[in-house]
Amino acid sequence: MNTKGKLPVFALQLLAENAIKHNAFTNEQPLHIFIDYDAGRQLITVRNKLRPRKLTEVTTQTGLKNLDERYRLLSNQPITVNNNGDEFAVSIKII
């Protein structure tokens, strides 16, 4: 299937950085970040298993809020955030 569209370059980087920032990982227990593409719905989903890091700072979720605002400006579409307690996933539309 040949798909045409655009994806803001900052989107994937921010989502990968978000997973690294908020999850604990070691050489023995690495963090696996999955990037899935749904051609039918024109969606890219970045997901990872949750292994929360003990943060010394309170998270404000500013990164995801900024991504959502930018995405709404570019595409008039929101991002979708899913946290089922075991896995964290963010889906973004191909513009």
PDB file of N, CA and C in Angstrom:
ATOM      1  N   MET A   1       0.843  -1.171   0.000  1.00  0.00           N
ATOM      2  CA  MET A   1       0.000   0.000   0.000  1.00  0.00           C
ATOM      3  C   MET A   1       0.890   1.236   0.000  1.00  0.00           C
ATOM      4  N   ASN A   2       0.602   2.150  -0.891  1.00  0.00           N
ATOM      5  CA  ASN A   2       1.357   3.384  -0.992  1.00  0.00           C
ATOM      6  C   ASN A   2       0.586   4.484  -0.269  1.00  0.00           C
ATOM      7  N   THR A   3       1.142   4.977   0.813  1.00  0.00           N
ATOM      8  CA  THR A   3       0.478   5.994   1.611  1.00  0.00           C
ATOM      9  C   THR A   3       1.195   7.309   1.457  1.00  0.00           C
ATOM     10  N   LYS A   4       0.416   8.355   1.295  1.00  0.00           N
ATOM     11  CA  LYS A   4       0.994   9.681   1.209  1.00  0.00           C
ATOM     12  C   LYS A   4       0.509  10.485   2.403  1.00  0.00           C
ATOM     13  N   GLY A   5       1.366  11.331   2.876  1.00  0.00           N
ATOM     14  CA  GLY A   5       1.019  12.179   4.003  1.00  0.00           C
ATOM     15  C   GLY A   5       2.274  12.651   4.689  1.00  0.00           C
ATOM     16  N   LYS A   6       2.070  13.414   5.719  1.00  0.00           N
ATOM     17  CA  LYS A   6       3.199  13.969   6.445  1.00  0.00           C
ATOM     18  C   LYS A   6       3.054  13.705   7.938  1.00  0.00           C
ATOM     19  N   LEU A   7       4.192  13.632   8.568  1.00  0.00           N
ATOM     20  CA  LEU A   7       4.257  13.472  10.012  1.00  0.00           C
ATOM     21  C   LEU A   7       5.273  14.476  10.528  1.00  0.00           C
ATOM     22  N   PRO A   8       4.873  15.358  11.416  1.00  0.00           N
ATOM     23  CA  PRO A   8       5.838  16.331  11.947  1.00  0.00           C
ATOM     24  C   PRO A   8       7.023  15.608  12.601  1.00  0.00           C
ATOM     25  N   VAL A   9       8.222  15.983  12.227  1.00  0.00           N
ATOM     26  CA  VAL A   9       9.424  15.303  12.701  1.00  0.00           C
ATOM     27  C   VAL A   9       9.542  15.353  14.219  1.00  0.00           C
ATOM     28  N   PHE A  10       9.101  16.419  14.840  1.00  0.00           N
ATOM     29  CA  PHE A  10       9.216  16.553  16.289  1.00  0.00           C
ATOM     30  C   PHE A  10       8.336  15.553  17.030  1.00  0.00           C
ATOM     31  N   ALA A  11       7.296  15.030  16.388  1.00  0.00           N
ATOM     32  CA  ALA A  11       6.332  14.173  17.064  1.00  0.00           C
ATOM     33  C   ALA A  11       6.958  12.859  17.546  1.00  0.00           C
ATOM     34  N   LEU A  12       7.614  12.130  16.659  1.00  0.00           N
ATOM     35  CA  LEU A  12       8.200  10.843  17.053  1.00  0.00           C
ATOM     36  C   LEU A  12       9.322  11.023  18.064  1.00  0.00           C
ATOM     37  N   GLN A  13      10.126  12.046  17.880  1.00  0.00           N
ATOM     38  CA  GLN A  13      11.216  12.296  18.822  1.00  0.00           C
ATOM     39  C   GLN A  13      10.671  12.568  20.209  1.00  0.00           C
ATOM     40  N   LEU A  14       9.662  13.416  20.320  1.00  0.00           N
ATOM     41  CA  LEU A  14       9.091  13.740  21.620  1.00  0.00           C
ATOM     42  C   LEU A  14       8.514  12.500  22.292  1.00  0.00           C
ATOM     43  N   LEU A  15       7.835  11.653  21.537  1.00  0.00           N
ATOM     44  CA  LEU A  15       7.226  10.461  22.121  1.00  0.00           C
ATOM     45  C   LEU A  15       8.276   9.456  22.589  1.00  0.00           C
ATOM     46  N   ALA A  16       9.354   9.309  21.841  1.00  0.00           N
ATOM     47  CA  ALA A  16      10.447   8.429  22.272  1.00  0.00           C
ATOM     48  C   ALA A  16      11.118   8.982  23.530  1.00  0.00           C
ATOM     49  N   GLU A  17      11.371  10.290  23.548  1.00  0.00           N
ATOM     50  CA  GLU A  17      11.984  10.918  24.727  1.00  0.00           C
ATOM     51  C   GLU A  17      11.074  10.784  25.947  1.00  0.00           C
ATOM     52  N   ASN A  18       9.777  10.890  25.745  1.00  0.00           N
ATOM     53  CA  ASN A  18       8.813  10.759  26.830  1.00  0.00           C
ATOM     54  C   ASN A  18       8.894   9.365  27.460  1.00  0.00           C
ATOM     55  N   ALA A  19       8.988   8.349  26.631  1.00  0.00           N
ATOM     56  CA  ALA A  19       9.092   6.973  27.134  1.00  0.00           C
ATOM     57  C   ALA A  19      10.377   6.786  27.935  1.00  0.00           C
ATOM     58  N   ILE A  20      11.473   7.334  27.439  1.00  0.00           N
ATOM     59  CA  ILE A  20      12.761   7.211  28.128  1.00  0.00           C
ATOM     60  C   ILE A  20      12.746   7.967  29.451  1.00  0.00           C
ATOM     61  N   LYS A  21      12.166   9.151  29.463  1.00  0.00           N
ATOM     62  CA  LYS A  21      12.142   9.990  30.662  1.00  0.00           C
ATOM     63  C   LYS A  21      11.346   9.358  31.800  1.00  0.00           C
ATOM     64  N   HIS A  22      10.254   8.699  31.484  1.00  0.00           N
ATOM     65  CA  HIS A  22       9.318   8.253  32.518  1.00  0.00           C
ATOM     66  C   HIS A  22       9.414   6.778  32.889  1.00  0.00           C
ATOM     67  N   ASN A  23      10.319   6.029  32.270  1.00  0.00           N
ATOM     68  CA  ASN A  23      10.405   4.593  32.557  1.00  0.00           C
ATOM     69  C   ASN A  23      11.790   4.190  33.019  1.00  0.00           C
ATOM     70  N   ALA A  24      11.808   3.232  33.937  1.00  0.00           N
ATOM     71  CA  ALA A  24      13.070   2.678  34.431  1.00  0.00           C
ATOM     72  C   ALA A  24      13.512   1.554  33.492  1.00  0.00           C
ATOM     73  N   PHE A  25      14.814   1.481  33.236  1.00  0.00           N
ATOM     74  CA  PHE A  25      15.339   0.411  32.395  1.00  0.00           C
ATOM     75  C   PHE A  25      16.814   0.197  32.697  1.00  0.00           C
ATOM     76  N   THR A  26      17.270  -1.019  32.431  1.00  0.00           N
ATOM     77  CA  THR A  26      18.663  -1.400  32.634  1.00  0.00           C
ATOM     78  C   THR A  26      19.095  -2.253  31.447  1.00  0.00           C
ATOM     79  N   ASN A  27      20.362  -2.652  31.437  1.00  0.00           N
ATOM     80  CA  ASN A  27      20.826  -3.572  30.395  1.00  0.00           C
ATOM     81  C   ASN A  27      20.090  -4.900  30.477  1.00  0.00           C
ATOM     82  N   GLU A  28      19.805  -5.337  31.709  1.00  0.00           N
ATOM     83  CA  GLU A  28      19.109  -6.606  31.905  1.00  0.00           C
ATOM     84  C   GLU A  28      17.619  -6.496  31.587  1.00  0.00           C
ATOM     85  N   GLN A  29      17.047  -5.328  31.802  1.00  0.00           N
ATOM     86  CA  GLN A  29      15.629  -5.090  31.518  1.00  0.00           C
ATOM     87  C   GLN A  29      15.491  -3.824  30.681  1.00  0.00           C
ATOM     88  N   PRO A  30      15.781  -3.958  29.371  1.00  0.00           N
ATOM     89  CA  PRO A  30      15.742  -2.776  28.508  1.00  0.00           C
ATOM     90  C   PRO A  30      14.311  -2.275  28.284  1.00  0.00           C
ATOM     91  N   LEU A  31      14.233  -1.036  27.886  1.00  0.00           N
ATOM     92  CA  LEU A  31      12.958  -0.427  27.520  1.00  0.00           C
ATOM     93  C   LEU A  31      12.735  -0.669  26.035  1.00  0.00           C
ATOM     94  N   HIS A  32      11.616  -1.264  25.692  1.00  0.00           N
ATOM     95  CA  HIS A  32      11.271  -1.498  24.294  1.00  0.00           C
ATOM     96  C   HIS A  32      10.196  -0.494  23.900  1.00  0.00           C
ATOM     97  N   ILE A  33      10.494   0.298  22.898  1.00  0.00           N
ATOM     98  CA  ILE A  33       9.558   1.273  22.371  1.00  0.00           C
ATOM     99  C   ILE A  33       9.114   0.767  21.004  1.00  0.00           C
ATOM    100  N   PHE A  34       7.808   0.618  20.834  1.00  0.00           N
ATOM    101  CA  PHE A  34       7.253   0.108  19.587  1.00  0.00           C
ATOM    102  C   PHE A  34       6.593   1.250  18.825  1.00  0.00           C
ATOM    103  N   ILE A  35       6.822   1.278  17.519  1.00  0.00           N
ATOM    104  CA  ILE A  35       6.184   2.264  16.653  1.00  0.00           C
ATOM    105  C   ILE A  35       5.388   1.470  15.616  1.00  0.00           C
ATOM    106  N   ASP A  36       4.069   1.580  15.705  1.00  0.00           N
ATOM    107  CA  ASP A  36       3.167   0.830  14.832  1.00  0.00           C
ATOM    108  C   ASP A  36       2.486   1.768  13.845  1.00  0.00           C
ATOM    109  N   TYR A  37       2.235   1.259  12.642  1.00  0.00           N
ATOM    110  CA  TYR A  37       1.544   2.036  11.619  1.00  0.00           C
ATOM    111  C   TYR A  37       0.269   1.310  11.214  1.00  0.00           C
ATOM    112  N   ASP A  38      -0.851   1.987  11.284  1.00  0.00           N
ATOM    113  CA  ASP A  38      -2.145   1.464  10.861  1.00  0.00           C
ATOM    114  C   ASP A  38      -2.512   2.191   9.562  1.00  0.00           C
ATOM    115  N   ALA A  39      -2.304   1.531   8.433  1.00  0.00           N
ATOM    116  CA  ALA A  39      -2.527   2.157   7.125  1.00  0.00           C
ATOM    117  C   ALA A  39      -3.995   2.495   6.902  1.00  0.00           C
ATOM    118  N   GLY A  40      -4.879   1.655   7.380  1.00  0.00           N
ATOM    119  CA  GLY A  40      -6.302   1.882   7.169  1.00  0.00           C
ATOM    120  C   GLY A  40      -6.803   3.136   7.861  1.00  0.00           C
ATOM    121  N   ARG A  41      -6.293   3.395   9.051  1.00  0.00           N
ATOM    122  CA  ARG A  41      -6.733   4.569   9.821  1.00  0.00           C
ATOM    123  C   ARG A  41      -5.752   5.724   9.720  1.00  0.00           C
ATOM    124  N   GLN A  42      -4.646   5.515   9.003  1.00  0.00           N
ATOM    125  CA  GLN A  42      -3.617   6.553   8.854  1.00  0.00           C
ATOM    126  C   GLN A  42      -3.101   7.032  10.206  1.00  0.00           C
ATOM    127  N   LEU A  43      -2.761   6.065  11.078  1.00  0.00           N
ATOM    128  CA  LEU A  43      -2.303   6.360  12.433  1.00  0.00           C
ATOM    129  C   LEU A  43      -0.932   5.768  12.688  1.00  0.00           C
ATOM    130  N   ILE A  44      -0.124   6.495  13.423  1.00  0.00           N
ATOM    131  CA  ILE A  44       1.125   5.960  13.965  1.00  0.00           C
ATOM    132  C   ILE A  44       0.955   5.952  15.471  1.00  0.00           C
ATOM    133  N   THR A  45       1.281   4.823  16.084  1.00  0.00           N
ATOM    134  CA  THR A  45       1.177   4.677  17.531  1.00  0.00           C
ATOM    135  C   THR A  45       2.543   4.341  18.095  1.00  0.00           C
ATOM    136  N   VAL A  46       2.951   5.091  19.102  1.00  0.00           N
ATOM    137  CA  VAL A  46       4.198   4.836  19.821  1.00  0.00           C
ATOM    138  C   VAL A  46       3.786   4.297  21.182  1.00  0.00           C
ATOM    139  N   ARG A  47       4.303   3.100  21.537  1.00  0.00           N
ATOM    140  CA  ARG A  47       3.866   2.473  22.786  1.00  0.00           C
ATOM    141  C   ARG A  47       5.030   1.785  23.489  1.00  0.00           C
ATOM    142  N   ASN A  48       4.865   1.627  24.793  1.00  0.00           N
ATOM    143  CA  ASN A  48       5.859   0.926  25.599  1.00  0.00           C
ATOM    144  C   ASN A  48       5.196   0.362  26.845  1.00  0.00           C
ATOM    145  N   LYS A  49       5.788  -0.699  27.376  1.00  0.00           N
ATOM    146  CA  LYS A  49       5.328  -1.245  28.648  1.00  0.00           C
ATOM    147  C   LYS A  49       5.665  -0.245  29.741  1.00  0.00           C
ATOM    148  N   LEU A  50       4.788  -0.125  30.702  1.00  0.00           N
ATOM    149  CA  LEU A  50       5.021   0.805  31.804  1.00  0.00           C
ATOM    150  C   LEU A  50       5.923   0.180  32.867  1.00  0.00           C
ATOM    151  N   ARG A  51       6.994   0.870  33.151  1.00  0.00           N
ATOM    152  CA  ARG A  51       7.883   0.552  34.277  1.00  0.00           C
ATOM    153  C   ARG A  51       8.284   1.885  34.881  1.00  0.00           C
ATOM    154  N   PRO A  52       7.349   2.495  35.606  1.00  0.00           N
ATOM    155  CA  PRO A  52       7.562   3.872  36.071  1.00  0.00           C
ATOM    156  C   PRO A  52       8.861   4.052  36.846  1.00  0.00           C
ATOM    157  N   ARG A  53       9.539   5.103  36.494  1.00  0.00           N
ATOM    158  CA  ARG A  53      10.752   5.520  37.181  1.00  0.00           C
ATOM    159  C   ARG A  53      10.324   6.291  38.426  1.00  0.00           C
ATOM    160  N   LYS A  54      11.073   6.146  39.479  1.00  0.00           N
ATOM    161  CA  LYS A  54      10.814   6.933  40.675  1.00  0.00           C
ATOM    162  C   LYS A  54      11.378   8.327  40.421  1.00  0.00           C
ATOM    163  N   LEU A  55      10.473   9.255  40.130  1.00  0.00           N
ATOM    164  CA  LEU A  55      10.879  10.608  39.784  1.00  0.00           C
ATOM    165  C   LEU A  55      11.041  11.463  41.033  1.00  0.00           C
ATOM    166  N   THR A  56      12.056  12.287  41.017  1.00  0.00           N
ATOM    167  CA  THR A  56      12.240  13.236  42.105  1.00  0.00           C
ATOM    168  C   THR A  56      11.490  14.524  41.808  1.00  0.00           C
ATOM    169  N   GLU A  57      11.043  14.665  40.565  1.00  0.00           N
ATOM    170  CA  GLU A  57      10.290  15.844  40.171  1.00  0.00           C
ATOM    171  C   GLU A  57       8.879  15.432  39.780  1.00  0.00           C
ATOM    172  N   VAL A  58       7.948  16.324  39.954  1.00  0.00           N
ATOM    173  CA  VAL A  58       6.568  16.057  39.581  1.00  0.00           C
ATOM    174  C   VAL A  58       6.415  16.296  38.085  1.00  0.00           C
ATOM    175  N   THR A  59       5.758  15.369  37.405  1.00  0.00           N
ATOM    176  CA  THR A  59       5.552  15.530  35.974  1.00  0.00           C
ATOM    177  C   THR A  59       4.337  16.414  35.714  1.00  0.00           C
ATOM    178  N   THR A  60       4.462  17.290  34.753  1.00  0.00           N
ATOM    179  CA  THR A  60       3.372  18.194  34.392  1.00  0.00           C
ATOM    180  C   THR A  60       2.729  17.790  33.078  1.00  0.00           C
ATOM    181  N   GLN A  61       3.268  16.788  32.423  1.00  0.00           N
ATOM    182  CA  GLN A  61       2.829  16.315  31.107  1.00  0.00           C
ATOM    183  C   GLN A  61       2.850  17.445  30.073  1.00  0.00           C
ATOM    184  N   THR A  62       3.761  18.372  30.255  1.00  0.00           N
ATOM    185  CA  THR A  62       3.888  19.498  29.339  1.00  0.00           C
ATOM    186  C   THR A  62       4.213  19.029  27.926  1.00  0.00           C
ATOM    187  N   GLY A  63       5.062  18.032  27.797  1.00  0.00           N
ATOM    188  CA  GLY A  63       5.447  17.547  26.467  1.00  0.00           C
ATOM    189  C   GLY A  63       4.246  17.051  25.680  1.00  0.00           C
ATOM    190  N   LEU A  64       3.401  16.234  26.296  1.00  0.00           N
ATOM    191  CA  LEU A  64       2.219  15.723  25.605  1.00  0.00           C
ATOM    192  C   LEU A  64       1.197  16.828  25.341  1.00  0.00           C
ATOM    193  N   LYS A  65       1.076  17.763  26.281  1.00  0.00           N
ATOM    194  CA  LYS A  65       0.154  18.888  26.067  1.00  0.00           C
ATOM    195  C   LYS A  65       0.621  19.736  24.886  1.00  0.00           C
ATOM    196  N   ASN A  66       1.922  20.001  24.818  1.00  0.00           N
ATOM    197  CA  ASN A  66       2.467  20.776  23.696  1.00  0.00           C
ATOM    198  C   ASN A  66       2.278  20.044  22.375  1.00  0.00           C
ATOM    199  N   LEU A  67       2.525  18.737  22.371  1.00  0.00           N
ATOM    200  CA  LEU A  67       2.340  17.951  21.150  1.00  0.00           C
ATOM    201  C   LEU A  67       0.883  18.012  20.703  1.00  0.00           C
ATOM    202  N   ASP A  68      -0.039  17.862  21.641  1.00  0.00           N
ATOM    203  CA  ASP A  68      -1.455  17.912  21.306  1.00  0.00           C
ATOM    204  C   ASP A  68      -1.827  19.275  20.721  1.00  0.00           C
ATOM    205  N   GLU A  69      -1.351  20.354  21.337  1.00  0.00           N
ATOM    206  CA  GLU A  69      -1.651  21.702  20.829  1.00  0.00           C
ATOM    207  C   GLU A  69      -1.075  21.917  19.431  1.00  0.00           C
ATOM    208  N   ARG A  70       0.163  21.485  19.226  1.00  0.00           N
ATOM    209  CA  ARG A  70       0.785  21.639  17.908  1.00  0.00           C
ATOM    210  C   ARG A  70       0.045  20.826  16.855  1.00  0.00           C
ATOM    211  N   TYR A  71      -0.349  19.609  17.237  1.00  0.00           N
ATOM    212  CA  TYR A  71      -1.057  18.742  16.305  1.00  0.00           C
ATOM    213  C   TYR A  71      -2.405  19.330  15.924  1.00  0.00           C
ATOM    214  N   ARG A  72      -3.090  19.914  16.887  1.00  0.00           N
ATOM    215  CA  ARG A  72      -4.383  20.550  16.600  1.00  0.00           C
ATOM    216  C   ARG A  72      -4.198  21.735  15.655  1.00  0.00           C
ATOM    217  N   LEU A  73      -3.098  22.484  15.823  1.00  0.00           N
ATOM    218  CA  LEU A  73      -2.836  23.611  14.923  1.00  0.00           C
ATOM    219  C   LEU A  73      -2.519  23.143  13.505  1.00  0.00           C
ATOM    220  N   LEU A  74      -1.750  22.071  13.386  1.00  0.00           N
ATOM    221  CA  LEU A  74      -1.335  21.585  12.068  1.00  0.00           C
ATOM    222  C   LEU A  74      -2.429  20.803  11.343  1.00  0.00           C
ATOM    223  N   SER A  75      -3.206  20.025  12.102  1.00  0.00           N
ATOM    224  CA  SER A  75      -4.119  19.095  11.442  1.00  0.00           C
ATOM    225  C   SER A  75      -5.564  19.196  11.901  1.00  0.00           C
ATOM    226  N   ASN A  76      -5.823  20.023  12.890  1.00  0.00           N
ATOM    227  CA  ASN A  76      -7.158  20.121  13.476  1.00  0.00           C
ATOM    228  C   ASN A  76      -7.594  18.787  14.082  1.00  0.00           C
ATOM    229  N   GLN A  77      -6.608  17.978  14.494  1.00  0.00           N
ATOM    230  CA  GLN A  77      -6.858  16.665  15.086  1.00  0.00           C
ATOM    231  C   GLN A  77      -6.115  16.572  16.422  1.00  0.00           C
ATOM    232  N   PRO A  78      -6.717  15.942  17.421  1.00  0.00           N
ATOM    233  CA  PRO A  78      -6.004  15.736  18.679  1.00  0.00           C
ATOM    234  C   PRO A  78      -5.124  14.487  18.597  1.00  0.00           C
ATOM    235  N   ILE A  79      -4.200  14.372  19.525  1.00  0.00           N
ATOM    236  CA  ILE A  79      -3.484  13.113  19.690  1.00  0.00           C
ATOM    237  C   ILE A  79      -4.348  12.242  20.611  1.00  0.00           C
ATOM    238  N   THR A  80      -4.087  10.944  20.623  1.00  0.00           N
ATOM    239  CA  THR A  80      -4.827  10.035  21.500  1.00  0.00           C
ATOM    240  C   THR A  80      -3.838   9.391  22.458  1.00  0.00           C
ATOM    241  N   VAL A  81      -4.087   9.527  23.759  1.00  0.00           N
ATOM    242  CA  VAL A  81      -3.230   8.958  24.788  1.00  0.00           C
ATOM    243  C   VAL A  81      -3.995   7.846  25.485  1.00  0.00           C
ATOM    244  N   ASN A  82      -3.389   6.657  25.564  1.00  0.00           N
ATOM    245  CA  ASN A  82      -3.990   5.519  26.254  1.00  0.00           C
ATOM    246  C   ASN A  82      -3.008   4.972  27.277  1.00  0.00           C
ATOM    247  N   ASN A  83      -3.472   4.845  28.493  1.00  0.00           N
ATOM    248  CA  ASN A  83      -2.685   4.250  29.579  1.00  0.00           C
ATOM    249  C   ASN A  83      -3.576   3.240  30.265  1.00  0.00           C
ATOM    250  N   ASN A  84      -3.319   1.951  30.014  1.00  0.00           N
ATOM    251  CA  ASN A  84      -4.155   0.918  30.615  1.00  0.00           C
ATOM    252  C   ASN A  84      -3.545   0.341  31.889  1.00  0.00           C
ATOM    253  N   GLY A  85      -2.499   0.977  32.398  1.00  0.00           N
ATOM    254  CA  GLY A  85      -1.837   0.511  33.606  1.00  0.00           C
ATOM    255  C   GLY A  85      -0.673  -0.426  33.321  1.00  0.00           C
ATOM    256  N   ASP A  86      -0.696  -1.075  32.168  1.00  0.00           N
ATOM    257  CA  ASP A  86       0.378  -1.983  31.771  1.00  0.00           C
ATOM    258  C   ASP A  86       1.192  -1.413  30.612  1.00  0.00           C
ATOM    259  N   GLU A  87       0.512  -0.646  29.756  1.00  0.00           N
ATOM    260  CA  GLU A  87       1.146  -0.104  28.566  1.00  0.00           C
ATOM    261  C   GLU A  87       0.700   1.346  28.366  1.00  0.00           C
ATOM    262  N   PHE A  88       1.638   2.175  27.879  1.00  0.00           N
ATOM    263  CA  PHE A  88       1.355   3.571  27.578  1.00  0.00           C
ATOM    264  C   PHE A  88       1.490   3.734  26.078  1.00  0.00           C
ATOM    265  N   ALA A  89       0.491   4.347  25.440  1.00  0.00           N
ATOM    266  CA  ALA A  89       0.508   4.494  23.993  1.00  0.00           C
ATOM    267  C   ALA A  89      -0.035   5.869  23.602  1.00  0.00           C
ATOM    268  N   VAL A  90       0.577   6.445  22.580  1.00  0.00           N
ATOM    269  CA  VAL A  90       0.110   7.704  22.008  1.00  0.00           C
ATOM    270  C   VAL A  90      -0.034   7.488  20.503  1.00  0.00           C
ATOM    271  N   SER A  91      -1.218   7.848  19.979  1.00  0.00           N
ATOM    272  CA  SER A  91      -1.478   7.718  18.552  1.00  0.00           C
ATOM    273  C   SER A  91      -1.612   9.097  17.927  1.00  0.00           C
ATOM    274  N   ILE A  92      -1.008   9.240  16.735  1.00  0.00           N
ATOM    275  CA  ILE A  92      -1.062  10.490  15.989  1.00  0.00           C
ATOM    276  C   ILE A  92      -1.420  10.171  14.542  1.00  0.00           C
ATOM    277  N   LYS A  93      -2.237  11.035  13.936  1.00  0.00           N
ATOM    278  CA  LYS A  93      -2.673  10.845  12.552  1.00  0.00           C
ATOM    279  C   LYS A  93      -1.600  11.310  11.573  1.00  0.00           C
ATOM    280  N   ILE A  94      -1.504  10.624  10.460  1.00  0.00           N
ATOM    281  CA  ILE A  94      -0.712  11.105   9.339  1.00  0.00           C
ATOM    282  C   ILE A  94      -1.501  12.275   8.751  1.00  0.00           C
ATOM    283  N   ILE A  95      -0.821  13.365   8.543  1.00  0.00           N
ATOM    284  CA  ILE A  95      -1.489  14.577   8.045  1.00  0.00           C
ATOM    285  C   ILE A  95      -1.495  14.562   6.518  1.00  0.00           C
TER     286      ILE A  95
END
